[in-house]
Amino acid sequence: MRISSWLLLSTFVSFLLLPACTAQDSSLPLLAASVTSVPSPHPLNGFTQTPVQEQNPTPGNATEPASTFTPSPTLVLPADVSPRTLYRLTAVLDYDAHFLLVDEQIRYTNNLQQTISDLRLMVDPLYYPGVFTLKSLSWADGQPINDYTTESGQLAFPLPEPLLPGESMELALNYELRLPSPVPSAEVRPIPFGYTSRQANFVDWYPTVPPYIPGTGWLAHQAGFFGEHQVYELADFEVSIKLDGSPPAPASGDQATGSFQIAASAPVRVEGEWHHYQHLAARNFAWSASRDYQVFSATVGDTTILSYAFPFHSDAGEAALQATAETLEMLNEMYEPYPRPLLSVVEADFLDGMEYDGIYFLSNGFYNLFQGQPGEYLITIAAHETAHQWFYGMVGNDQALEPWLDEALCTYHERIYYEKVHPEALDWWWAYRINYYNPQGWVDGSIYNPQGYRAYRDAVYLNGALFLENLRQQIGDQAFFAFLTDYVTRSKDRISTADSFFSILSEHTDPDLYPLVSQFFQFR
């Protein structure tokens, strides 16, 4: 890359760099450490939490959707249904009015060895004033639930009777989302949820049940100014979406003039006006809608990769597709193969990149600056976000209190990508992704770092990558990669912790690692 181009890029990415669970097997304990107290609330980009509204508010400039809400046909799970939480979501989107009607059913099973006396739901849209309107909340038999409370993006209520181990309960919600249109800011976390003139993004858009830690309670963190705060158990999703007043796009994902494109976590099955999705054993379900997407595709093994880019970014859209395919193929060979039939890559009108299960977003800023070289941030962050499908999707973690377990590992897998796929750009990566920022700080910090985003990113992402490089140099490649493979295999489908990371590491090395670890970690 020419030095003049780099000066422009370095100024831009100094704030653009991304800051970026399961039913337990009785033979292995939940990989979870003790839960610390949750800090005081942190508003999202100036938004403060707003109470749930019972009534239908009078819209400002928005108009009501043209059609009435009509539930879609029900998707049926296999007969040997798992005890994972099931989310059945039926949604109708009025794209131009930025308005979504949702009917949600939740089936939750107590997979613990203790009773549960209350239920807590994570409702991230509550952080935005006037966005979430709860129309009804009831048990499966229609009995209304009235004794709920809302606070800091959460909705909680007592159970009428304690839920015993092995028992299930079902509830139903009907709500409206009037999408926000957040302004990107370098001082806070990326805000993918909402709309711009070119797209509407739906991430963490539905109420979810967080993990329950025996003896402690619900693992429900408040949002921070940066970083991700939710902890996801594996769940099953059945999602039906109707784009109101617009002809459906072809089921193949090919672009059609005048039609919407939906980028989603799972393959689509189109029936008339309805788009149906089934996403099993997943952390979450995210999607994005736009009239402007160009779609590029590739196949790696049994996985289709779809890259969605805005007009004038065809080259960058194809480059993001290629980098994703190369990283996917690399990680398939290194670890457990990617388990899903689809991975979607979406150009986004917000800063940084952001990962979800089966889909990830890349900022349009990376596309704008792309010049066709491997040593660029579009390629770097594509590799990073693809790695999240293993370190976040396959291996979960507490993103609020131990974010390094996915972010440091994904940053280091950028290095592995360049080492294996584009060795000619590896020196560029070290120079401008890591060393340029002279990263410092404790790797095991949380998202609630009072020193701000730059300190959080430098410590967790960049210094975390330096720790892994030093670890690799100290124990050697054979032990290092054997450890990573073992860590993924044994942590798959679970919520991992630093304790489990270091416990597995200790089985692959004899040298005393304390001097090294104590340079990077505050509490070890």
Tab-separated table of N, CA, C and O in Angstrom, residues 26 224 246 284 356 404:
chain	number	residue	atom	x	y	z
A	26	SER	N	-23.687	-34.220	31.119
A	26	SER	CA	-23.438	-34.621	32.499
A	26	SER	C	-22.013	-35.069	32.730
A	26	SER	O	-21.541	-35.118	33.864
A	224	GLY	N	-22.180	-1.894	28.123
A	224	GLY	CA	-21.121	-0.929	28.358
A	224	GLY	C	-21.045	0.064	27.216
A	224	GLY	O	-21.785	-0.018	26.238
A	246	SER	N	-43.420	-5.561	-0.471
A	246	SER	CA	-42.314	-5.713	-1.413
A	246	SER	C	-42.283	-7.125	-1.938
A	246	SER	O	-42.505	-8.076	-1.182
A	284	ASN	N	-27.376	-17.063	18.440
A	284	ASN	CA	-28.366	-16.029	18.173
A	284	ASN	C	-28.768	-16.083	16.710
A	284	ASN	O	-28.182	-16.839	15.917
A	356	TYR	N	-21.921	-12.273	14.671
A	356	TYR	CA	-23.076	-13.000	15.188
A	356	TYR	C	-22.964	-14.421	14.649
A	356	TYR	O	-22.114	-14.719	13.808
A	404	TRP	N	-11.471	-11.244	26.330
A	404	TRP	CA	-10.243	-11.677	25.654
A	404	TRP	C	-10.358	-13.098	25.116
A	404	TRP	O	-9.681	-13.450	24.140
